[in-house]
Structure formats: C-alpha cells, structure tokens
Amino acid sequence: MKKYKILGLLCLFMAFCSCTNNDDDVAALTQPTFTVTESAENPGVYSFENTTPNKEDFYSYWEFEVAGNKVADKAGAVEYKYKESGSKFVTLTMVSVGDALQTSQTIDVIVPVAEVIVTNPENLLLNGYLAEGDGDDFTNWSAYNGGDNIFATTDALIGGRAATISNSADADPWSVQFVSDAIETVVGEQYTVSFWGKGNGEVVRFSTKPDASAQYGPDYTLTSEWQQYTWTITANEAATNISLDMGKSAGTFVIDVIEVVKGDTAPALPSDTSLILNGGFEDGSGNDFTNWGKYNGGDFIVEETSDVLSGARAVKVSNSAAGDPWSVQFVSDAIETEIDAEYEVTLWAKGDPAVIRYSTKPDATAKYGPDYTITADWAKYTWTFVANEANTNISLDMGASAGTFIIDDLKVEKK
C-alpha cells in the first residue's frame, strides 16, 4: 500500500467541500481497500468493489491499466473487461479535503484465445462446419422435418461439433430434412455441393429447397469411415437452400463439413498446411501482427475485426494516395524453401480496385509477381514462383493505388 499527494484532485475536492468549515463534519479518510472477482461466465471480465468504510463520503476512481483511463467509482461493483492476458496493475484512489490515498493490486488475467476453425473460404454456406449453435440447434440450419432425430455431437471431423441423425425406422427421404439458409446463386451457373459423413449403410441425398422448383440428387450410401459425397447442380434460382434428406434409412450416422462452391469440383477437406506462420492474421494485438513486419507504410496497415473472411482478424490497408508498390510493404517472417522447388502463394482480398502484387524478400535476389486488381467481393489471388533461396520472405507490395481494401487467409504451399 502506498500514500500519494495528488494536488489537482485535492484542489477539486477542497472546492467541492468548501461549504463546511467544521472539521467535525468531515469524515476521516482511511486507507482504501477493494475486492476483485473474476466472472465465471464472461472470460476477461472482472468486478472491482470499493470496500473502504465511509467510501460514499469521498471522491474515488479506478485505474485498470497502467497509464489507462480513470473510471469513477460507483455504488456496488465496477466491471472491467480485459482484452489481453497478462499481469494487470489496478489502482483505487480516494480523495479527501486534506489528503489522498491509493491502494494497488496486481492481478493475473487470463483471456482464453478463441479457437479458429480451419475452413475453405470458397464455401458459400454459413456455418457449413456446424460449429456454431447451442444444444441440438445449428445456426443457419433448420430441421424442416424430423427435428427430434437430429442432435449435436462432438464426434466431428473438424471444428469440434457435427450432427448425428438417429432414425428409428425406414421412412420417406424428406421425413428428416436438414436445410441451410439460402445462399445467392446465379441462374445457369454450376455449383458443387458436398458433405462428409459416416455411418452403417444409411442413405442420404441432396436436394435444393423443397418447393416446385426443387432439384434432387442421387442416393448416397454411407460407409463406416468418413467419406466425402458430392453433387453438382446448375442453379435455377437466385437464392438456393441446400437440403440434406436423411429419413430413408433406420440407423444412426454423422454428417459434417457441408460445403457449396462455384464450379464442378468439390474442395478438399479444410486444412492448414501453409508454410507461413499466422497467415490468417489472428495472432497479435491492435495493429501489430505476429510473424509479420511493416517494412514501409506501416501507418496504413491496421487490423480489421468486423469484415473478415474467417477467424476474428484480418488486415486493412488504407492508402491516401497512389505511390510505388513498395511504399506499403507487409512482409512475412522467413520460411524454409527448397531451391528450384515450386511454391504457390494465395490470399483473399476485397475492397476498392487497388493494385497489389507479391514479391519475395526485398533485396537483390527478390522475385516479383504480376499486378492483381482487387474487386469489391472476396476473391482469391494466386502466384506461383520457383524458390531461389533456402529462406524466403513473402512480401505484399500494396502501395501502388489509393484506396481501402482488406486481406485475409494468406497461405504458401509447396507444389
């Protein structure tokens, strides 16, 4: 515990209390005390309560971070949410007419890192990996029929959560229907629908939303091991719901990783085999990104937390004017590469029609990719290069154009 003179606050408090000249009417300030309670329901949220006797007779305030904002005390507890783990220095200050006292504590804050599910960004379905939802409900999915037969399970292929279907008897395919929210589709364009499943010979089929314009896929018979099942359609509506019709067979089986992508080929199972560290830009705090350096134009490179492709963070670049490509450079830590081997770099971007390019580390041996012009919707940009060094940095040269855009999910894989 420490005692400090705080002249500015003392003057304020003396002015506030100038209405009395009787020392007997002024309560004596005692050393402040307080309690700290961690929330059991909300990680990172702590409650601080001033337990000093006669606290209502004094002006009191909290400081929850070193050099942080001052928060006035109030009746009951004051809540504060920490965004990062670490040792936090908390101070309670109380001011009387003739004195000011402080009490401080150090608390160890642990903010759990949210699990980031590896996804295929091409997937058009919301919650296609079934990780979101409560109980036996799945966000963005509805049980049109047979809802009592559909349960959540942790026997998942990815993401920790999948759907188990338990049918007591054979019935019509549509007697158990699991239907997605509608996705935007272009009439006449091809789309490939897929899911992964396992069971014991049960039959599942795809269809589009159950109405007069519905399309129906073939029957698929599940095996005892996880397997992908695919169906390609030509869209006949501008908004399409994907239905899994699963009531035909008695039995218990599991489905997971439901995807819809443009074209006639289903994607491989989502995985992160990228050689780049923190290519999803999730690690780091504020406008800093672990394993990435801002070689030039660092003030133009900030975090984006709302408009992201996946996870909780992306990178936003805001250029006030056009410049050289290298005037804004975002560079990865070096990765091990095999000389003369071929590597593929991909990232997703959206925003103003700005020009970006890939290059390897900015020195005499650097390699340069072509210019890519970003579009308003998320799109993937791919560059293939042959390594000429044993260690290679990937640079994003993004200063050529004025404008604002977002990048996410950068990967580097050996071909």
XYZ file of C-alpha atoms in Angstrom:
415
model
C 0.000 0.000 0.000
C 1.229 3.471 -0.858
C 0.248 7.031 0.082
C 0.496 9.792 -2.501
C -0.298 13.516 -2.594
C -2.454 14.275 -5.605
C -2.673 18.064 -5.709
C -5.000 18.518 -8.665
C -7.684 16.199 -7.355
C -7.198 17.556 -3.851
C -7.989 21.089 -5.037
C -11.128 19.839 -6.738
C -12.241 18.022 -3.671
C -11.491 21.023 -1.390
C -13.603 23.221 -3.639
C -16.377 20.650 -3.545
C -16.297 20.539 0.251
C -15.827 24.289 0.871
C -19.413 24.528 2.049
C -18.341 23.369 5.536
C -15.708 24.757 7.881
C -16.393 22.362 10.732
C -13.690 19.692 10.882
C -16.019 17.512 12.942
C -18.326 17.255 9.918
C -15.559 15.890 7.656
C -15.109 12.104 7.672
C -11.592 10.802 8.172
C -10.059 9.147 5.113
C -8.712 5.655 5.765
C -6.506 3.504 3.590
C -8.636 2.264 0.634
C -9.461 -1.438 0.310
C -11.114 -3.334 -2.507
C -12.021 -6.815 -3.707
C -11.584 -8.378 -7.146
C -13.931 -11.016 -8.572
C -13.468 -12.795 -11.870
C -16.628 -13.532 -13.876
C -17.355 -17.231 -14.257
C -19.473 -16.686 -17.384
C -17.544 -13.998 -19.251
C -13.792 -14.576 -19.694
C -11.733 -11.440 -19.203
C -14.440 -9.615 -17.211
C -13.561 -8.646 -13.637
C -15.605 -6.879 -10.943
C -13.912 -4.406 -8.585
C -15.664 -3.276 -5.398
C -14.507 -0.493 -3.107
C -14.816 -1.871 0.451
C -13.422 1.192 2.264
C -15.545 2.346 5.253
C -17.477 5.592 4.611
C -16.467 5.449 0.932
C -19.554 7.445 -0.033
C -18.032 10.499 1.715
C -15.126 10.702 -0.736
C -14.398 11.031 -4.420
C -12.909 7.734 -5.671
C -11.702 6.462 -9.020
C -10.102 3.360 -10.578
C -7.225 2.807 -12.989
C -7.348 -0.682 -14.528
C -4.363 -0.316 -16.856
C -1.024 1.412 -16.356
C -1.460 4.926 -17.774
C -5.038 3.960 -18.620
C -8.250 5.922 -18.335
C -9.638 6.864 -14.922
C -13.021 5.321 -14.124
C -15.152 6.888 -11.385
C -16.235 4.607 -8.582
C -19.932 3.912 -8.088
C -22.228 2.101 -5.685
C -21.683 -1.622 -5.868
C -19.051 -3.123 -8.140
C -17.393 -1.668 -11.231
C -16.844 -4.092 -14.128
C -13.889 -4.001 -16.491
C -13.203 -6.251 -19.486
C -9.604 -7.062 -20.356
C -8.805 -7.928 -23.970
C -5.388 -9.494 -23.375
C -3.859 -11.856 -20.850
C -1.084 -10.719 -18.507
C -0.314 -9.119 -15.169
C -2.530 -6.067 -14.676
C -1.817 -3.301 -12.152
C -5.077 -1.988 -10.643
C -5.238 1.151 -8.507
C -8.040 2.631 -6.387
C -7.597 6.308 -5.427
C -9.666 8.136 -2.798
C -9.518 11.887 -2.145
C -10.487 13.835 0.967
C -10.312 17.540 1.840
C -6.778 17.321 3.102
C -5.393 14.080 1.721
C -5.439 11.446 -0.969
C -4.683 7.742 -0.591
C -4.157 4.923 -3.067
C -4.192 1.152 -2.896
C -2.923 -1.071 -5.724
C -3.042 -4.769 -6.561
C -1.562 -6.858 -9.350
C -3.898 -9.457 -10.804
C -3.078 -12.187 -13.294
C -5.577 -12.016 -16.137
C -6.112 -14.950 -18.475
C -8.198 -14.277 -21.565
C -8.706 -17.521 -23.488
C -7.824 -17.394 -27.171
C -10.843 -18.194 -29.303
C -10.421 -21.378 -31.324
C -10.089 -20.628 -35.000
C -11.694 -23.284 -37.192
C -9.802 -24.006 -40.390
C -12.220 -23.504 -43.276
C -12.352 -23.418 -47.039
C -13.010 -19.730 -47.796
C -14.685 -20.756 -51.072
C -17.570 -22.306 -49.122
C -20.738 -20.284 -49.717
C -22.704 -21.846 -46.853
C -22.931 -20.125 -43.490
C -21.925 -22.438 -40.630
C -21.241 -25.254 -43.061
C -18.910 -26.782 -40.479
C -21.743 -26.898 -37.870
C -19.559 -25.442 -35.109
C -21.981 -22.638 -34.251
C -25.180 -23.178 -32.280
C -26.474 -24.207 -28.862
C -27.629 -27.599 -27.686
C -29.026 -29.508 -30.636
C -29.602 -26.354 -32.680
C -27.285 -25.343 -35.518
C -27.033 -21.685 -36.511
C -28.096 -21.053 -40.147
C -29.695 -24.517 -40.390
C -33.296 -25.645 -39.887
C -34.924 -29.038 -39.395
C -37.867 -28.862 -41.801
C -38.951 -32.363 -40.785
C -37.733 -34.851 -38.179
C -36.038 -32.319 -35.926
C -36.212 -34.729 -32.983
C -33.918 -37.069 -34.912
C -31.101 -34.516 -35.329
C -28.623 -33.982 -32.481
C -25.298 -32.234 -31.915
C -22.250 -34.431 -31.364
C -18.573 -33.908 -30.617
C -17.705 -36.802 -32.951
C -16.757 -34.226 -35.565
C -14.383 -34.244 -38.492
C -13.304 -30.648 -37.868
C -14.416 -27.844 -35.561
C -15.420 -29.994 -32.585
C -19.122 -30.207 -33.464
C -21.159 -32.152 -36.008
C -24.702 -33.506 -36.468
C -25.837 -37.003 -35.536
C -29.015 -38.375 -37.085
C -30.847 -41.221 -35.338
C -33.766 -42.751 -37.243
C -35.796 -45.474 -35.545
C -37.332 -46.785 -38.790
C -37.162 -46.514 -42.565
C -39.317 -43.700 -43.976
C -39.523 -41.184 -46.805
C -36.254 -39.296 -47.566
C -37.910 -35.954 -46.678
C -39.180 -37.196 -43.307
C -35.850 -35.931 -41.862
C -34.648 -32.761 -43.573
C -31.731 -30.547 -42.564
C -31.927 -27.322 -44.602
C -29.455 -24.437 -44.935
C -30.214 -20.749 -45.052
C -30.463 -19.580 -48.655
C -27.293 -18.634 -50.491
C -27.009 -16.338 -53.510
C -26.667 -18.269 -56.767
C -26.508 -17.215 -60.415
C -29.121 -18.890 -62.582
C -27.397 -21.051 -65.198
C -24.107 -21.286 -63.286
C -22.722 -24.560 -61.884
C -22.277 -25.205 -58.157
C -20.940 -28.266 -56.375
C -22.498 -29.352 -53.078
C -20.662 -31.720 -50.731
C -20.722 -33.167 -47.234
C -18.634 -35.610 -45.238
C -20.413 -38.463 -43.485
C -20.014 -41.835 -41.837
C -22.499 -44.480 -40.765
C -23.544 -48.054 -41.432
C -25.138 -48.170 -44.862
C -27.732 -45.426 -44.342
C -28.921 -43.483 -47.415
C -28.696 -39.687 -47.733
C -29.464 -37.431 -50.682
C -29.125 -33.752 -51.556
C -31.915 -31.536 -52.787
C -32.483 -27.830 -53.172
C -35.185 -26.070 -51.190
C -38.356 -28.174 -51.017
C -40.752 -26.440 -53.426
C -41.913 -26.784 -57.016
C -38.509 -25.824 -58.443
C -36.513 -28.230 -56.251
C -33.678 -30.290 -57.726
C -32.843 -33.758 -56.383
C -29.534 -35.565 -56.251
C -28.866 -39.312 -56.259
C -28.848 -41.522 -53.180
C -25.534 -41.885 -51.339
C -24.864 -44.859 -49.078
C -22.708 -44.045 -46.060
C -19.719 -46.162 -45.084
C -18.178 -46.729 -41.675
C -15.298 -44.307 -42.392
C -15.527 -40.585 -43.061
C -16.081 -40.004 -46.784
C -16.985 -37.020 -48.943
C -20.165 -37.093 -51.056
C -20.636 -34.547 -53.863
C -23.365 -33.325 -56.210
C -23.096 -30.710 -58.992
C -26.116 -28.630 -59.978
C -26.961 -25.851 -62.384
C -28.677 -23.159 -60.355
C -32.270 -22.427 -61.343
C -32.960 -19.696 -58.766
C -31.203 -16.574 -57.492
C -31.413 -17.862 -53.915
C -30.882 -21.542 -53.166
C -31.349 -23.574 -49.983
C -29.422 -26.838 -49.671
C -31.309 -29.702 -48.063
C -29.966 -32.997 -46.758
C -32.816 -35.503 -46.988
C -31.939 -38.177 -44.416
C -35.102 -40.052 -43.392
C -34.934 -43.020 -45.756
C -32.942 -45.411 -43.576
C -33.171 -46.557 -39.976
C -29.887 -46.150 -38.151
C -27.510 -43.633 -36.586
C -24.956 -41.677 -38.602
C -22.926 -38.446 -38.544
C -22.579 -35.590 -41.036
C -20.109 -32.696 -41.045
C -18.303 -30.219 -43.348
C -21.166 -29.249 -45.649
C -19.951 -27.030 -48.494
C -21.155 -25.334 -51.654
C -18.594 -23.912 -54.084
C -18.778 -22.472 -57.580
C -17.843 -24.843 -60.388
C -17.929 -28.587 -60.841
C -15.300 -29.692 -58.308
C -15.715 -30.114 -54.558
C -12.920 -28.743 -52.352
C -10.614 -30.956 -50.337
C -11.133 -31.222 -46.597
C -10.223 -27.885 -44.951
C -6.708 -27.983 -43.564
C -3.879 -25.611 -42.801
C -0.773 -26.950 -44.488
C 0.558 -23.475 -45.138
C 4.249 -22.828 -44.508
C 3.533 -19.236 -43.448
C 3.106 -18.521 -39.750
C -0.013 -16.540 -38.825
C -1.284 -16.353 -42.379
C -4.775 -15.801 -41.008
C -3.511 -12.741 -39.081
C -5.208 -13.901 -35.871
C -2.131 -13.624 -33.637
C -1.034 -10.218 -32.402
C -2.720 -7.254 -30.763
C -4.017 -3.951 -32.010
C -2.376 -3.095 -35.306
C 0.534 -5.499 -34.798
C 0.551 -8.938 -36.405
C 2.795 -11.688 -35.055
C 5.280 -13.036 -37.642
C 4.707 -10.068 -39.960
C 6.680 -6.846 -40.377
C 5.705 -3.468 -41.816
C 8.720 -2.592 -43.950
C 7.174 0.576 -45.400
C 3.914 2.461 -44.891
C 3.177 0.852 -41.558
C 0.700 3.562 -40.567
C -1.527 2.483 -43.459
C -1.715 -1.150 -42.250
C -4.189 -1.797 -39.406
C -6.312 -4.603 -38.009
C -9.840 -5.311 -39.242
C -12.168 -7.128 -36.838
C -15.617 -6.926 -38.428
C -15.275 -7.545 -42.173
C -13.128 -10.685 -42.135
C -13.068 -13.768 -44.321
C -12.512 -16.179 -41.442
C -11.497 -16.063 -37.794
C -11.612 -12.795 -35.859
C -8.985 -10.598 -37.527
C -7.838 -9.515 -40.970
C -5.560 -6.765 -42.320
C -6.955 -3.470 -43.626
C -4.861 -1.197 -45.841
C -5.885 2.431 -46.388
C -3.765 4.387 -48.864
C -4.473 8.109 -49.140
C -2.663 8.395 -52.476
C -1.070 6.252 -55.161
C 2.645 5.561 -54.793
C 5.290 2.988 -55.593
C 4.256 -0.659 -54.997
C 6.878 -0.957 -52.247
C 5.766 2.223 -50.443
C 3.418 -0.017 -48.438
C 5.019 -3.384 -47.702
C 3.789 -6.119 -45.374
C 6.408 -8.864 -45.068
C 6.262 -12.333 -43.509
C 8.892 -13.987 -41.369
C 11.175 -16.157 -43.497
C 10.103 -19.706 -44.306
C 12.368 -22.579 -45.307
C 12.246 -23.197 -49.038
C 13.968 -25.653 -51.341
C 15.946 -24.002 -54.111
C 14.423 -24.710 -57.564
C 11.216 -26.081 -55.991
C 7.880 -24.535 -56.956
C 5.658 -22.812 -54.378
C 2.145 -21.404 -54.568
C 1.067 -18.288 -52.654
C -2.607 -17.437 -52.216
C -4.540 -14.774 -50.360
C -8.083 -13.442 -50.277
C -8.877 -9.752 -50.665
C -11.777 -7.342 -51.184
C -12.268 -3.587 -51.378
C -11.535 -0.678 -53.674
C -9.983 -1.544 -57.073
C -6.437 -1.218 -55.805
C -3.434 -2.970 -57.334
C -1.315 -5.311 -55.209
C 1.466 -7.742 -56.004
C 3.510 -10.480 -54.363
C 7.289 -10.463 -54.126
C 9.918 -12.346 -52.182
C 12.112 -10.600 -49.632
C 13.089 -7.116 -50.814
C 16.752 -7.466 -51.786
C 18.833 -8.091 -54.895
C 17.504 -11.640 -55.340
C 13.834 -10.717 -54.993
C 11.212 -12.204 -57.296
C 8.101 -10.285 -58.329
C 4.625 -11.462 -59.203
C 2.162 -9.767 -61.552
C -0.224 -6.996 -60.563
C -3.622 -8.048 -59.231
C -6.578 -5.669 -59.102
C -8.808 -6.173 -56.085
C -12.582 -6.453 -56.551
C -15.454 -5.428 -54.301
C -16.171 -9.039 -53.262
C -13.847 -11.547 -51.640
C -11.676 -13.204 -54.305
C -8.554 -15.377 -54.212
C -5.285 -14.246 -55.804
C -2.624 -16.859 -56.617
C 1.047 -16.594 -57.540
C 3.436 -19.455 -58.287
C 7.186 -18.975 -58.028
C 10.362 -21.065 -58.048
C 12.429 -20.591 -54.889
C 15.953 -19.260 -55.345
C 16.959 -19.195 -51.658
C 16.857 -21.539 -48.706
C 14.882 -18.989 -46.695
C 12.180 -16.866 -48.297
C 10.096 -13.961 -47.042
C 6.775 -13.264 -48.732
C 6.117 -9.567 -49.264
C 2.795 -7.944 -50.096
C 3.545 -4.780 -52.069
C 0.398 -2.694 -51.692
C 1.269 0.983 -52.208
C 0.561 1.427 -55.913
C -3.046 2.574 -55.569
C -5.071 4.921 -53.424
C -7.982 3.195 -51.712
C -9.001 0.925 -48.869
C -9.031 -2.869 -49.002
C -8.846 -5.934 -46.752
C -6.658 -9.042 -46.994
C -7.026 -12.344 -45.162
C -6.056 -16.030 -45.193
C -2.628 -15.979 -46.865
C -1.070 -19.393 -47.499
C 2.145 -20.711 -49.020
C 2.342 -24.343 -50.078
C 4.956 -26.376 -51.905
C 3.594 -27.759 -55.176
